[in-house]
Tab-separated table of C-alpha atoms in Angstrom:
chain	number	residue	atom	x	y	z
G	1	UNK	CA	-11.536	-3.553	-11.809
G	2	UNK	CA	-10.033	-3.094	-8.402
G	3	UNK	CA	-6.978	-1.119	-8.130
G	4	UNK	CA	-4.004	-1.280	-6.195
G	5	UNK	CA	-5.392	1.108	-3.164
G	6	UNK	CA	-8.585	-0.962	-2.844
G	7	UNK	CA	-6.170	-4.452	-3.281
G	8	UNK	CA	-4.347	-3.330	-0.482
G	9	UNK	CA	-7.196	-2.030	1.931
G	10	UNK	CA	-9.040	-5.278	1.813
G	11	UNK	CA	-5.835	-7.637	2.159
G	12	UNK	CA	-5.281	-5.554	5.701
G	13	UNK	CA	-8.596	-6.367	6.468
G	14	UNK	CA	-8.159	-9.945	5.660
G	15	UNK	CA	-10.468	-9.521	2.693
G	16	UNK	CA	-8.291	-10.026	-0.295
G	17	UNK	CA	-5.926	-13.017	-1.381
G	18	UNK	CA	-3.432	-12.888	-3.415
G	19	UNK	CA	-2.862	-13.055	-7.194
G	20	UNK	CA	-1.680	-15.886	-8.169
G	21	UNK	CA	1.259	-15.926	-10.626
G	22	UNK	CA	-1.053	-16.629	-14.012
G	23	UNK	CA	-3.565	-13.702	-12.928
G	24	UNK	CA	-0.405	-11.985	-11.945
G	25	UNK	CA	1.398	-12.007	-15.596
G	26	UNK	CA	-1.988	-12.209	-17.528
G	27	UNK	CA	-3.091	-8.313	-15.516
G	28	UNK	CA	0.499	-7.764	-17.024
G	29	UNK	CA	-0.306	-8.869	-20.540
G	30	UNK	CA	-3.950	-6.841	-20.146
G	31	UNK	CA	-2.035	-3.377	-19.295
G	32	UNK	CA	0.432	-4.337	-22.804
G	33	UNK	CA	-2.584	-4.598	-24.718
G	34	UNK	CA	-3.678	-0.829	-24.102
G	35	UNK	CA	-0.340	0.119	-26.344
G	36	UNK	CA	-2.269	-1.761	-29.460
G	37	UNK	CA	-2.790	0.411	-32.479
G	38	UNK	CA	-5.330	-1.291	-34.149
G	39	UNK	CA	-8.876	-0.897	-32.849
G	40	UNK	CA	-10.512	-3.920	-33.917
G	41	UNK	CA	-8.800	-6.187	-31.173
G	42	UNK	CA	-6.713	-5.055	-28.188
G	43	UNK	CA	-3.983	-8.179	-27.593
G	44	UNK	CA	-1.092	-7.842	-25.190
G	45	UNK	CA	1.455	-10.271	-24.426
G	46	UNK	CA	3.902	-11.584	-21.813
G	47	UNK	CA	6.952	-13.915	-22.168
G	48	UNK	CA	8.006	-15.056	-18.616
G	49	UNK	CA	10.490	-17.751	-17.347
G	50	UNK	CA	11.249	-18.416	-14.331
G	51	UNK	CA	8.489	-15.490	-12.811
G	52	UNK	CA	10.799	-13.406	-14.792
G	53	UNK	CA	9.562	-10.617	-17.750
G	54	UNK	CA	11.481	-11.849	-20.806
G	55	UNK	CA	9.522	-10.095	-23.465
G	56	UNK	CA	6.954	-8.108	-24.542
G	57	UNK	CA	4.260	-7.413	-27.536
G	58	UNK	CA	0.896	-5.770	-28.500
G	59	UNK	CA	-0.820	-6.152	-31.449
G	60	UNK	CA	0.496	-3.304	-33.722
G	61	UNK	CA	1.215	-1.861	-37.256
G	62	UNK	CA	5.103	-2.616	-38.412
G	63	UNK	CA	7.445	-0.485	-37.246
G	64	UNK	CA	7.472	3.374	-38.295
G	65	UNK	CA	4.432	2.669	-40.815
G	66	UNK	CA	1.147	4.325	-40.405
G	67	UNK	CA	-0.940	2.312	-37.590
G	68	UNK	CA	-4.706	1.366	-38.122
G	69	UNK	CA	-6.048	4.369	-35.653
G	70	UNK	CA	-4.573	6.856	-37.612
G	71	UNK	CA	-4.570	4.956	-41.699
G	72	UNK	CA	-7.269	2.762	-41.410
G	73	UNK	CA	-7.356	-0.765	-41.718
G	74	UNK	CA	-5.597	-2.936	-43.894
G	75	UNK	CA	-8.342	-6.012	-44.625
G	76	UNK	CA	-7.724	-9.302	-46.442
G	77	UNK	CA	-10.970	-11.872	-45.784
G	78	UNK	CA	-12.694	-10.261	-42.904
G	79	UNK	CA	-8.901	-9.712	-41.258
G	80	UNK	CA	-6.882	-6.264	-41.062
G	81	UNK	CA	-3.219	-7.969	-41.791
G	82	UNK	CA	-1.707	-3.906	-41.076
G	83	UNK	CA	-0.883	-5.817	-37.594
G	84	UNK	CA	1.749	-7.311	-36.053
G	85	UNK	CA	-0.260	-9.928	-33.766
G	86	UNK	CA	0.881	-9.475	-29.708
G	87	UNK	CA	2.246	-12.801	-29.609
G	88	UNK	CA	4.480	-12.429	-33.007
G	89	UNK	CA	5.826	-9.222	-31.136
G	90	UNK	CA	6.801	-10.262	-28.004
G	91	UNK	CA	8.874	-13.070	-29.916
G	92	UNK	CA	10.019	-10.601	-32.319
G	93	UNK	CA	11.308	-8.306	-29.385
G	94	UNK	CA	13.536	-11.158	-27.363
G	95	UNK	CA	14.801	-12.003	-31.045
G	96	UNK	CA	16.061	-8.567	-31.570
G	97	UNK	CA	17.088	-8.515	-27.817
G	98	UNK	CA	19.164	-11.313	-27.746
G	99	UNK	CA	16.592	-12.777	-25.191
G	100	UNK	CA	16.801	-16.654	-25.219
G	101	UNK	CA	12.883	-18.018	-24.706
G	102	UNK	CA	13.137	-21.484	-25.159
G	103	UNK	CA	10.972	-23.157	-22.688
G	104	UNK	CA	9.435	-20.204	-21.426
G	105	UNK	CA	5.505	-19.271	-21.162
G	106	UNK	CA	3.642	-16.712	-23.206
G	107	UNK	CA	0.434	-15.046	-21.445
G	108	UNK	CA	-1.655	-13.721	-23.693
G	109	UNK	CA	-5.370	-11.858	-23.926
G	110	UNK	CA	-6.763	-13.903	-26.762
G	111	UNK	CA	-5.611	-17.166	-27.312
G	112	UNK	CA	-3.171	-17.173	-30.334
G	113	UNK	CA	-4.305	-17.578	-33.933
G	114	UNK	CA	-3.117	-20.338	-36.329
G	115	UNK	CA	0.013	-18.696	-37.341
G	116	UNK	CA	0.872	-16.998	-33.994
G	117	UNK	CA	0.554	-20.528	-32.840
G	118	UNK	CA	2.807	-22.244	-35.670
G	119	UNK	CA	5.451	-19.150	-34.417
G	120	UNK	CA	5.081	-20.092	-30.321
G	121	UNK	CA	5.810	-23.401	-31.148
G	122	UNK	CA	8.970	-23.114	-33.296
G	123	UNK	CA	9.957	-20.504	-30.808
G	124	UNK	CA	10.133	-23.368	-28.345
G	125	UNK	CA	7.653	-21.906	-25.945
G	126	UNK	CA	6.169	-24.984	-24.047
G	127	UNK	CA	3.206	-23.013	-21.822
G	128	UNK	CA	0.341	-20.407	-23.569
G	129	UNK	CA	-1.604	-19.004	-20.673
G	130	UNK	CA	-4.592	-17.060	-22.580
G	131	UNK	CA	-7.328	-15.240	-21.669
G	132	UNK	CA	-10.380	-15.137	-24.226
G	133	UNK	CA	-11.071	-17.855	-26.691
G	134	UNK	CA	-10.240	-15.940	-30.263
G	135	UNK	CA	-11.201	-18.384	-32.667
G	136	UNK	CA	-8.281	-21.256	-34.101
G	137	UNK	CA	-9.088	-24.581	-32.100
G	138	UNK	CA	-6.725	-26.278	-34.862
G	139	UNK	CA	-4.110	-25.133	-31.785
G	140	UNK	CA	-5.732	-27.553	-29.113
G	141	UNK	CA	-4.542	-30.629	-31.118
G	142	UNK	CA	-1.154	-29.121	-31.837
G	143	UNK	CA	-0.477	-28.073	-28.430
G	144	UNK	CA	-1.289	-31.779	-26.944
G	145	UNK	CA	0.814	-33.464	-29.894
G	146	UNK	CA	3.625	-31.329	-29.065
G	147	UNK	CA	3.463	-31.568	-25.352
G	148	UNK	CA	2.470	-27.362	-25.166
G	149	UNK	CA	0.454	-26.204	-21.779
G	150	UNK	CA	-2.284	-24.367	-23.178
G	151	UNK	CA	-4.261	-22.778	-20.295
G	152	UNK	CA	-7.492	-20.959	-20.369
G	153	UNK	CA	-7.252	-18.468	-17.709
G	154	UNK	CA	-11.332	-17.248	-18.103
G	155	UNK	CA	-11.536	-13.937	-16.250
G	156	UNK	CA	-8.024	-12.332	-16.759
G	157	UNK	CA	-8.370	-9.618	-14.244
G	158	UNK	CA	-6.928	-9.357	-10.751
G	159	UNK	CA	-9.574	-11.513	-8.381
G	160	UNK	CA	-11.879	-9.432	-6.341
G	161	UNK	CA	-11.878	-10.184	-2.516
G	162	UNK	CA	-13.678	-13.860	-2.024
């Protein structure tokens, strides 16, 4: 990944363009998801309205209980259910914030499972920027019935000089 030295370097040399907002939040949402506690999947996300940081969330064991790393997973059917998913936090946190997100975006690293999709929706979040394909497509249906963006944003990382 090219860092912010190298970013800067080739954009005075004309080399580099600039991150759009979507790579912008979702290089955001990819530094988040280095917080997660459970090593099976690293998921960060962003809540953002109007280009603005509302909320954050990584996937992550409930607060001040053992996390995976250090207990071991918790698994039910081939899933460790110890975690909080990303997306549940970072709607969690603006809850307990007082942050209003209705009609914001949420950028996350893996597109959102079933139930973290069921909770985006009711949260009134009407964009989901995401970066890998996880595995629910039930949410593809959903999201056009309900009039939710979903965008697949396929390489998540800030662009490389074209």
């Amino acid at each position: 990944m090219t860092d912010a030295a190298d970013i800067s370097a080739q954009r005075a040399n004309g080399e580099a363009r600039r991150a759009s907002w979507d790579e912008y939040f979702m290089a955001i949402a990819r530094v988040i998801a280095t917080r997660a506690t459970c090593d099976r999947k690293h998921v960060g996300a962003v809540i953002v309205r109007d280009r603005t940081i509302l909320s954050t969330g990584y996937n992550g064991s409930i607060r001040g209980t053992p996390h995976c790393d250090d207990a071991g997973h918790m698994m039910e059917d081939g899933h460790c259910v110890r975690t909080i998913h990303a997306e549940i936090n970072a709607v969690i946190q603006a809850a307990k914030n007082g942050t209003a997100i209705e009609g914001a975006a949420i950028y996350v690293t893996a597109s959102p499972c079933w139930n973290c999709f069921k909770a985006i929706a009711n949260a009134g979040l009407r964009r989901v920027v995401f970066g890998e394909f996880y595995r629910d497509d039930r949410i593809f249906d959903v999201a056009r019935a309900l009039d939710i963006e979903l965008v697949h944003l396929a390489d998540a990382t800030m662009p490389e000089a074209r």
